């Protein structure tokens, strides 16, 4: 097994190569877990393809792969029954195998009944972090290629090196800020996918006016910005004009080459493990379409490494998160 640093992603990118995941030992996987815990992006380049069951089991070994039900319950109680039925039919079709409900396709393909087989459709995707407007967001995402991945890129923007570059005064100011989040239609796909908007709302910010601190910690304690630009509405104590002015300042300084890494897929079986707390991601295309592209996505927590995750410097928000995590259907 060869472990090296990603060139061009600051302090927090790792590549793992020359490993056969079909026969990986517990000790070797634990080493990869620890490496990833101190990274914000880990690219695993195995020597051969693994099946989705093996992939799921490896990711689940890092931590719980289920979503919390609390925010979704609130949303579903407040939308029309026909919308629930339609949305559930689409969302259920994303699942690769009913034994592993959190293992879902990312694809534009549809089944024989013209129901999408996965989320996020065709074309490029804007910068985003999943659950960005949800206080008990899932902090990790795994993405494994499956079909027609070449010619597409998954891009990453890490906020930690940027935050560390700021003056102590500005860092202190940002740490005090709380962002109010609301879902914005059409903020994920440049080409709208209307039938999936409710799914996106559930995934990104299912309820209104969710309050989340701007500066948080990753599961391993790396400090950065929980930017959530797709759901960012305004900063408490500021007008929307003032909030947008600050957001634009941050974006102009942050969205630059030294904090960005675009991984152009080399084959259909590499695996990306990436942070979803202080890191944004996107999808880019070369000249080809991605209408036949399929990737397998799994959200995950880091509880096998760190136990319960308390991302917030303000304890009131950690208490709210803990309460929300405990809600079940």
mmCIF file of C-alpha atoms in Angstrom:
data_model
loop_
_atom_site.group_PDB
_atom_site.id
_atom_site.type_symbol
_atom_site.label_atom_id
_atom_site.label_comp_id
_atom_site.label_asym_id
_atom_site.label_seq_id
_atom_site.Cartn_x
_atom_site.Cartn_y
_atom_site.Cartn_z
ATOM 1 C CA UNK A 1 0.000 0.000 0.000
ATOM 2 C CA UNK A 2 1.326 3.410 -1.022
ATOM 3 C CA UNK A 3 0.146 6.577 0.732
ATOM 4 C CA UNK A 4 0.975 10.034 -0.603
ATOM 5 C CA UNK A 5 -0.212 13.630 -0.415
ATOM 6 C CA UNK A 6 -2.485 15.187 -3.028
ATOM 7 C CA UNK A 7 -0.636 17.978 -4.786
ATOM 8 C CA UNK A 8 -2.777 21.085 -4.960
ATOM 9 C CA UNK A 9 -5.164 20.589 -2.043
ATOM 10 C CA UNK A 10 -3.297 22.316 0.740
ATOM 11 C CA UNK A 11 -2.771 20.414 3.976
ATOM 12 C CA UNK A 12 -5.596 17.903 3.837
ATOM 13 C CA UNK A 13 -5.574 15.572 0.817
ATOM 14 C CA UNK A 14 -4.337 11.954 0.609
ATOM 15 C CA UNK A 15 -3.992 9.315 -2.123
ATOM 16 C CA UNK A 16 -3.967 5.591 -1.276
ATOM 17 C CA UNK A 17 -2.699 3.298 -4.059
ATOM 18 C CA UNK A 18 -1.501 -0.232 -4.759
ATOM 19 C CA UNK A 19 -4.045 -1.997 -2.598
ATOM 20 C CA UNK A 20 -6.484 -4.833 -3.281
ATOM 21 C CA UNK A 21 -9.679 -4.002 -1.425
ATOM 22 C CA UNK A 22 -11.126 -7.447 -2.140
ATOM 23 C CA UNK A 23 -8.555 -8.952 0.211
ATOM 24 C CA UNK A 24 -7.759 -6.037 2.489
ATOM 25 C CA UNK A 25 -6.947 -6.912 6.092
ATOM 26 C CA UNK A 26 -8.611 -5.303 9.082
ATOM 27 C CA UNK A 27 -5.267 -3.740 10.015
ATOM 28 C CA UNK A 28 -4.781 -2.185 6.565
ATOM 29 C CA UNK A 29 -8.315 -0.776 6.469
ATOM 30 C CA UNK A 30 -7.831 0.668 9.958
ATOM 31 C CA UNK A 31 -4.707 2.401 8.666
ATOM 32 C CA UNK A 32 -6.670 3.914 5.780
ATOM 33 C CA UNK A 33 -9.399 5.025 8.194
ATOM 34 C CA UNK A 34 -6.852 6.813 10.359
ATOM 35 C CA UNK A 35 -5.233 8.433 7.326
ATOM 36 C CA UNK A 36 -8.606 9.674 6.110
ATOM 37 C CA UNK A 37 -9.565 10.904 9.578
ATOM 38 C CA UNK A 38 -6.779 13.473 9.319
ATOM 39 C CA UNK A 39 -7.623 14.392 5.729
ATOM 40 C CA UNK A 40 -10.565 16.161 4.155
ATOM 41 C CA UNK A 41 -10.271 14.123 0.964
ATOM 42 C CA UNK A 42 -8.882 10.624 0.446
ATOM 43 C CA UNK A 43 -8.659 9.125 -3.040
ATOM 44 C CA UNK A 44 -8.404 5.334 -2.985
ATOM 45 C CA UNK A 45 -7.046 3.768 -6.166
ATOM 46 C CA UNK A 46 -7.404 -0.006 -5.740
ATOM 47 C CA UNK A 47 -5.819 -2.428 -8.183
ATOM 48 C CA UNK A 48 -9.187 -3.997 -9.057
ATOM 49 C CA UNK A 49 -12.920 -3.385 -8.762
ATOM 50 C CA UNK A 50 -14.941 -4.402 -5.705
ATOM 51 C CA UNK A 51 -18.660 -5.114 -5.569
ATOM 52 C CA UNK A 52 -21.047 -2.704 -3.875
ATOM 53 C CA UNK A 53 -21.570 -4.995 -0.885
ATOM 54 C CA UNK A 54 -17.854 -4.955 -0.078
ATOM 55 C CA UNK A 55 -17.788 -1.193 -0.642
ATOM 56 C CA UNK A 56 -20.737 -0.653 1.709
ATOM 57 C CA UNK A 57 -19.217 -2.818 4.438
ATOM 58 C CA UNK A 58 -15.912 -0.946 4.281
ATOM 59 C CA UNK A 59 -17.617 2.437 4.559
ATOM 60 C CA UNK A 60 -19.934 1.290 7.344
ATOM 61 C CA UNK A 61 -16.834 0.210 9.246
ATOM 62 C CA UNK A 62 -15.860 3.908 9.421
ATOM 63 C CA UNK A 63 -19.193 4.820 10.980
ATOM 64 C CA UNK A 64 -22.966 4.839 10.880
ATOM 65 C CA UNK A 65 -24.363 5.318 7.370
ATOM 66 C CA UNK A 66 -27.944 6.239 8.272
ATOM 67 C CA UNK A 67 -29.574 9.653 8.194
ATOM 68 C CA UNK A 68 -31.257 11.143 11.244
ATOM 69 C CA UNK A 69 -35.033 11.157 10.845
ATOM 70 C CA UNK A 70 -35.881 14.279 12.852
ATOM 71 C CA UNK A 71 -35.860 17.011 10.201
ATOM 72 C CA UNK A 72 -37.444 14.796 7.582
ATOM 73 C CA UNK A 73 -40.326 13.951 9.900
ATOM 74 C CA UNK A 74 -41.086 17.634 10.365
ATOM 75 C CA UNK A 75 -41.024 18.272 6.626
ATOM 76 C CA UNK A 76 -43.140 15.257 5.707
ATOM 77 C CA UNK A 77 -45.776 16.273 8.245
ATOM 78 C CA UNK A 78 -46.182 19.572 6.425
ATOM 79 C CA UNK A 79 -46.409 18.623 2.755
ATOM 80 C CA UNK A 80 -49.263 17.161 0.742
ATOM 81 C CA UNK A 81 -49.754 13.406 0.732
ATOM 82 C CA UNK A 82 -49.530 13.208 -3.076
ATOM 83 C CA UNK A 83 -46.156 14.970 -2.926
ATOM 84 C CA UNK A 84 -44.973 12.485 -0.320
ATOM 85 C CA UNK A 85 -46.039 9.549 -2.473
ATOM 86 C CA UNK A 86 -44.372 10.921 -5.601
ATOM 87 C CA UNK A 87 -41.180 11.879 -3.797
ATOM 88 C CA UNK A 88 -40.945 8.576 -1.936
ATOM 89 C CA UNK A 89 -41.361 6.613 -5.170
ATOM 90 C CA UNK A 90 -38.494 8.547 -6.761
ATOM 91 C CA UNK A 91 -36.226 8.446 -3.690
ATOM 92 C CA UNK A 92 -36.775 4.715 -3.123
ATOM 93 C CA UNK A 93 -35.704 4.068 -6.711
ATOM 94 C CA UNK A 94 -32.261 5.522 -5.953
ATOM 95 C CA UNK A 95 -31.379 2.610 -3.661
ATOM 96 C CA UNK A 96 -29.017 0.058 -5.188
ATOM 97 C CA UNK A 97 -29.985 -2.779 -2.834
ATOM 98 C CA UNK A 98 -32.779 -2.737 -0.241
ATOM 99 C CA UNK A 99 -30.433 -4.322 2.281
ATOM 100 C CA UNK A 100 -28.339 -1.145 2.199
ATOM 101 C CA UNK A 101 -30.752 1.784 2.095
ATOM 102 C CA UNK A 102 -28.040 4.446 2.363
ATOM 103 C CA UNK A 103 -26.201 3.075 -0.695
ATOM 104 C CA UNK A 104 -27.658 5.117 -3.542
ATOM 105 C CA UNK A 105 -26.973 5.856 -7.187
ATOM 106 C CA UNK A 106 -25.851 9.189 -8.547
ATOM 107 C CA UNK A 107 -27.032 9.080 -12.159
ATOM 108 C CA UNK A 108 -29.276 10.617 -14.793
ATOM 109 C CA UNK A 109 -30.544 7.220 -15.960
ATOM 110 C CA UNK A 110 -34.215 6.260 -15.603
ATOM 111 C CA UNK A 111 -35.990 2.927 -15.372
ATOM 112 C CA UNK A 112 -38.568 1.473 -17.768
ATOM 113 C CA UNK A 113 -41.270 3.569 -16.067
ATOM 114 C CA UNK A 114 -39.278 6.779 -16.611
ATOM 115 C CA UNK A 115 -38.549 7.103 -12.885
ATOM 116 C CA UNK A 116 -35.015 8.354 -12.073
ATOM 117 C CA UNK A 117 -32.594 5.670 -10.915
ATOM 118 C CA UNK A 118 -30.502 8.162 -8.975
ATOM 119 C CA UNK A 119 -30.029 11.692 -7.791
ATOM 120 C CA UNK A 120 -28.283 14.772 -9.175
ATOM 121 C CA UNK A 121 -29.128 14.038 -12.806
ATOM 122 C CA UNK A 122 -27.016 14.940 -15.825
ATOM 123 C CA UNK A 123 -24.697 17.879 -16.340
ATOM 124 C CA UNK A 124 -22.547 19.799 -13.926
ATOM 125 C CA UNK A 125 -23.337 20.438 -10.270
ATOM 126 C CA UNK A 126 -22.742 23.669 -8.395
ATOM 127 C CA UNK A 127 -20.545 23.767 -5.283
ATOM 128 C CA UNK A 128 -22.488 22.286 -2.376
ATOM 129 C CA UNK A 129 -22.265 20.313 0.844
ATOM 130 C CA UNK A 130 -25.006 17.815 1.612
ATOM 131 C CA UNK A 131 -27.299 18.593 4.577
ATOM 132 C CA UNK A 132 -25.787 22.104 4.552
ATOM 133 C CA UNK A 133 -28.806 23.610 6.287
ATOM 134 C CA UNK A 134 -29.292 20.769 8.769
ATOM 135 C CA UNK A 135 -27.763 21.067 12.230
ATOM 136 C CA UNK A 136 -27.188 17.314 12.514
ATOM 137 C CA UNK A 137 -25.641 16.935 9.063
ATOM 138 C CA UNK A 138 -23.797 13.760 8.100
ATOM 139 C CA UNK A 139 -20.073 14.692 8.126
ATOM 140 C CA UNK A 140 -18.677 12.197 5.606
ATOM 141 C CA UNK A 141 -19.471 11.012 2.075
ATOM 142 C CA UNK A 142 -18.094 8.086 0.072
ATOM 143 C CA UNK A 143 -18.348 7.971 -3.721
ATOM 144 C CA UNK A 144 -17.359 4.942 -5.805
ATOM 145 C CA UNK A 145 -17.382 4.953 -9.587
ATOM 146 C CA UNK A 146 -19.439 2.296 -11.333
ATOM 147 C CA UNK A 147 -20.082 3.213 -14.983
ATOM 148 C CA UNK A 148 -18.890 5.764 -17.569
ATOM 149 C CA UNK A 149 -17.039 7.933 -15.041
ATOM 150 C CA UNK A 150 -14.173 9.024 -17.306
ATOM 151 C CA UNK A 151 -14.545 12.545 -18.643
ATOM 152 C CA UNK A 152 -16.162 13.761 -15.408
ATOM 153 C CA UNK A 153 -14.617 15.277 -12.312
ATOM 154 C CA UNK A 154 -15.621 15.539 -8.679
ATOM 155 C CA UNK A 155 -14.179 18.779 -7.350
ATOM 156 C CA UNK A 156 -13.417 19.764 -3.764
ATOM 157 C CA UNK A 157 -13.000 23.070 -1.954
ATOM 158 C CA UNK A 158 -11.544 22.938 1.558
ATOM 159 C CA UNK A 159 -12.038 25.874 3.913
ATOM 160 C CA UNK A 160 -9.556 25.073 6.700
ATOM 161 C CA UNK A 161 -6.370 26.476 5.146
ATOM 162 C CA UNK A 162 -8.312 29.617 4.226
ATOM 163 C CA UNK A 163 -9.621 30.024 7.778
ATOM 164 C CA UNK A 164 -6.133 29.569 9.229
ATOM 165 C CA UNK A 165 -4.796 32.279 6.902
ATOM 166 C CA UNK A 166 -7.093 34.922 8.414
ATOM 167 C CA UNK A 167 -6.185 37.385 11.153
ATOM 168 C CA UNK A 168 -6.983 36.353 14.724
ATOM 169 C CA UNK A 169 -9.484 39.221 14.939
ATOM 170 C CA UNK A 170 -11.411 38.140 11.834
ATOM 171 C CA UNK A 171 -11.340 34.483 12.925
ATOM 172 C CA UNK A 172 -12.851 35.476 16.276
ATOM 173 C CA UNK A 173 -15.569 37.468 14.526
ATOM 174 C CA UNK A 174 -16.440 34.569 12.227
ATOM 175 C CA UNK A 175 -16.576 32.145 15.180
ATOM 176 C CA UNK A 176 -19.335 34.232 16.723
ATOM 177 C CA UNK A 177 -21.502 34.211 13.597
ATOM 178 C CA UNK A 178 -24.608 32.061 13.202
ATOM 179 C CA UNK A 179 -26.027 31.558 9.712
ATOM 180 C CA UNK A 180 -29.749 31.181 9.064
ATOM 181 C CA UNK A 181 -30.334 28.596 6.342
ATOM 182 C CA UNK A 182 -33.266 28.156 3.965
ATOM 183 C CA UNK A 183 -33.536 25.951 0.906
ATOM 184 C CA UNK A 184 -33.314 27.714 -2.466
ATOM 185 C CA UNK A 185 -34.850 25.993 -5.461
ATOM 186 C CA UNK A 186 -32.509 25.479 -8.403
ATOM 187 C CA UNK A 187 -29.375 25.945 -6.323
ATOM 188 C CA UNK A 188 -27.818 22.522 -7.009
ATOM 189 C CA UNK A 189 -28.138 21.761 -10.729
ATOM 190 C CA UNK A 190 -27.442 24.387 -13.412
ATOM 191 C CA UNK A 191 -30.123 22.518 -15.389
ATOM 192 C CA UNK A 192 -33.152 22.204 -13.055
ATOM 193 C CA UNK A 193 -34.552 18.774 -12.194
ATOM 194 C CA UNK A 194 -38.061 19.777 -10.987
ATOM 195 C CA UNK A 195 -39.175 16.288 -9.968
ATOM 196 C CA UNK A 196 -36.250 16.074 -7.531
ATOM 197 C CA UNK A 197 -36.577 19.499 -5.896
ATOM 198 C CA UNK A 198 -38.432 18.136 -2.870
ATOM 199 C CA UNK A 199 -35.755 15.448 -2.475
ATOM 200 C CA UNK A 200 -33.080 18.145 -2.557
ATOM 201 C CA UNK A 201 -35.007 20.142 0.020
ATOM 202 C CA UNK A 202 -35.137 17.121 2.308
ATOM 203 C CA UNK A 203 -31.437 16.472 1.767
ATOM 204 C CA UNK A 204 -30.155 20.026 2.167
ATOM 205 C CA UNK A 205 -32.480 22.059 4.373
ATOM 206 C CA UNK A 206 -35.854 20.416 5.064
ATOM 207 C CA UNK A 207 -37.190 23.039 7.495
ATOM 208 C CA UNK A 208 -37.158 26.824 7.554
ATOM 209 C CA UNK A 209 -34.748 29.183 9.280
ATOM 210 C CA UNK A 210 -32.289 26.601 10.544
ATOM 211 C CA UNK A 211 -29.542 28.208 12.634
ATOM 212 C CA UNK A 212 -25.999 26.825 12.259
ATOM 213 C CA UNK A 213 -22.690 28.412 13.357
ATOM 214 C CA UNK A 214 -20.423 29.480 10.505
ATOM 215 C CA UNK A 215 -17.188 28.116 12.017
ATOM 216 C CA UNK A 216 -17.184 24.473 13.096
ATOM 217 C CA UNK A 217 -14.884 21.471 13.556
ATOM 218 C CA UNK A 218 -14.596 18.376 11.386
ATOM 219 C CA UNK A 219 -14.908 15.008 13.209
ATOM 220 C CA UNK A 220 -11.125 14.953 13.744
ATOM 221 C CA UNK A 221 -11.067 18.555 14.986
ATOM 222 C CA UNK A 222 -9.982 20.426 11.832
ATOM 223 C CA UNK A 223 -11.484 23.929 12.012
ATOM 224 C CA UNK A 224 -13.068 25.594 8.991
ATOM 225 C CA UNK A 225 -16.228 27.142 7.573
ATOM 226 C CA UNK A 226 -19.560 25.359 7.280
ATOM 227 C CA UNK A 227 -20.403 27.561 4.336
ATOM 228 C CA UNK A 228 -23.500 25.939 2.844
ATOM 229 C CA UNK A 229 -23.722 28.433 -0.001
ATOM 230 C CA UNK A 230 -26.837 26.751 -1.466
ATOM 231 C CA UNK A 231 -28.846 27.276 1.711
ATOM 232 C CA UNK A 232 -27.052 30.326 3.169
ATOM 233 C CA UNK A 233 -29.737 32.981 3.725
ATOM 234 C CA UNK A 234 -28.313 35.555 6.139
ATOM 235 C CA UNK A 235 -26.191 35.968 9.266
ATOM 236 C CA UNK A 236 -28.000 36.647 12.518
ATOM 237 C CA UNK A 237 -27.613 40.278 13.528
ATOM 238 C CA UNK A 238 -26.921 41.389 9.952
ATOM 239 C CA UNK A 239 -29.209 42.498 7.166
ATOM 240 C CA UNK A 240 -29.351 40.300 4.072
ATOM 241 C CA UNK A 241 -27.409 42.976 2.191
ATOM 242 C CA UNK A 242 -24.643 42.979 4.817
ATOM 243 C CA UNK A 243 -24.681 39.176 4.957
ATOM 244 C CA UNK A 244 -24.358 38.843 1.187
ATOM 245 C CA UNK A 245 -21.534 41.369 1.144
ATOM 246 C CA UNK A 246 -19.590 39.298 3.684
ATOM 247 C CA UNK A 247 -20.389 36.060 1.841
ATOM 248 C CA UNK A 248 -19.109 37.518 -1.427
ATOM 249 C CA UNK A 249 -15.901 38.654 0.301
ATOM 250 C CA UNK A 250 -15.335 35.150 1.675
ATOM 251 C CA UNK A 251 -16.098 33.525 -1.678
ATOM 252 C CA UNK A 252 -13.743 35.859 -3.558
ATOM 253 C CA UNK A 253 -10.892 34.886 -1.222
ATOM 254 C CA UNK A 254 -11.802 31.223 -0.793
ATOM 255 C CA UNK A 255 -12.851 30.068 -4.260
ATOM 256 C CA UNK A 256 -9.336 30.181 -5.670
ATOM 257 C CA UNK A 257 -7.038 27.523 -7.095
ATOM 258 C CA UNK A 258 -4.961 26.816 -3.998
ATOM 259 C CA UNK A 259 -8.000 25.596 -2.025
ATOM 260 C CA UNK A 260 -9.555 23.585 -4.887
ATOM 261 C CA UNK A 261 -8.802 20.119 -6.238
ATOM 262 C CA UNK A 262 -10.720 18.584 -9.155
ATOM 263 C CA UNK A 263 -10.375 14.817 -9.386
ATOM 264 C CA UNK A 264 -10.888 13.662 -12.998
ATOM 265 C CA UNK A 265 -12.029 10.067 -12.777
ATOM 266 C CA UNK A 266 -9.473 7.618 -14.166
ATOM 267 C CA UNK A 267 -11.667 4.513 -14.109
ATOM 268 C CA UNK A 268 -14.966 3.117 -12.877
ATOM 269 C CA UNK A 269 -13.835 1.769 -9.526
ATOM 270 C CA UNK A 270 -11.811 4.365 -7.638
ATOM 271 C CA UNK A 271 -13.279 5.502 -4.321
ATOM 272 C CA UNK A 272 -13.410 8.994 -2.848
ATOM 273 C CA UNK A 273 -13.852 9.523 0.896
ATOM 274 C CA UNK A 274 -14.499 13.167 1.684
ATOM 275 C CA UNK A 275 -15.457 15.516 4.448
ATOM 276 C CA UNK A 276 -18.918 17.085 4.378
ATOM 277 C CA UNK A 277 -18.515 19.440 7.341
ATOM 278 C CA UNK A 278 -16.046 22.120 6.208
ATOM 279 C CA UNK A 279 -15.566 21.004 2.594
ATOM 280 C CA UNK A 280 -17.669 21.708 -0.509
ATOM 281 C CA UNK A 281 -17.832 19.545 -3.623
ATOM 282 C CA UNK A 282 -19.041 19.882 -7.218
ATOM 283 C CA UNK A 283 -19.239 17.990 -10.516
ATOM 284 C CA UNK A 284 -17.481 19.060 -13.708
ATOM 285 C CA UNK A 285 -17.659 17.619 -17.211
ATOM 286 C CA UNK A 286 -15.333 17.603 -20.163
ATOM 287 C CA UNK A 287 -16.965 17.758 -23.601
ATOM 288 C CA UNK A 288 -18.901 14.528 -23.017
ATOM 289 C CA UNK A 289 -22.304 14.146 -21.391
ATOM 290 C CA UNK A 290 -22.687 12.143 -18.202
ATOM 291 C CA UNK A 291 -26.097 10.744 -19.139
ATOM 292 C CA UNK A 292 -24.822 7.140 -18.743
ATOM 293 C CA UNK A 293 -22.655 7.848 -15.710
ATOM 294 C CA UNK A 294 -23.343 5.929 -12.479
ATOM 295 C CA UNK A 295 -21.635 6.427 -9.129
ATOM 296 C CA UNK A 296 -22.480 4.822 -5.795
ATOM 297 C CA UNK A 297 -22.801 7.278 -2.923
ATOM 298 C CA UNK A 298 -22.868 6.537 0.826
ATOM 299 C CA UNK A 299 -23.112 9.146 3.618
ATOM 300 C CA UNK A 300 -21.261 8.180 6.774
ATOM 301 C CA UNK A 301 -20.329 9.294 10.254
ATOM 302 C CA UNK A 302 -16.975 8.773 11.943
ATOM 303 C CA UNK A 303 -18.222 7.193 15.160
ATOM 304 C CA UNK A 304 -15.994 4.105 14.952
ATOM 305 C CA UNK A 305 -13.047 6.519 15.142
ATOM 306 C CA UNK A 306 -14.272 9.387 17.298
ATOM 307 C CA UNK A 307 -17.545 8.366 18.944
ATOM 308 C CA UNK A 308 -20.167 11.106 19.186
ATOM 309 C CA UNK A 309 -19.410 14.131 17.045
ATOM 310 C CA UNK A 310 -19.747 17.634 18.512
ATOM 311 C CA UNK A 311 -18.932 20.037 15.660
ATOM 312 C CA UNK A 312 -19.882 23.315 17.303
ATOM 313 C CA UNK A 313 -17.890 25.656 19.505
ATOM 314 C CA UNK A 314 -21.207 26.833 21.021
ATOM 315 C CA UNK A 315 -22.502 24.092 23.314
ATOM 316 C CA UNK A 316 -26.163 25.028 22.770
ATOM 317 C CA UNK A 317 -25.888 23.782 19.179
ATOM 318 C CA UNK A 318 -24.206 20.530 20.194
ATOM 319 C CA UNK A 319 -27.102 19.890 22.581
ATOM 320 C CA UNK A 320 -29.650 20.518 19.813
ATOM 321 C CA UNK A 321 -27.737 18.194 17.490
ATOM 322 C CA UNK A 322 -27.649 15.435 20.114
ATOM 323 C CA UNK A 323 -31.394 15.748 20.652
ATOM 324 C CA UNK A 324 -32.096 15.606 16.914
ATOM 325 C CA UNK A 325 -29.816 12.580 16.468
ATOM 326 C CA UNK A 326 -31.916 10.673 18.993
ATOM 327 C CA UNK A 327 -35.186 11.034 17.053
ATOM 328 C CA UNK A 328 -36.409 7.907 15.257
ATOM 329 C CA UNK A 329 -39.349 7.185 12.947
#
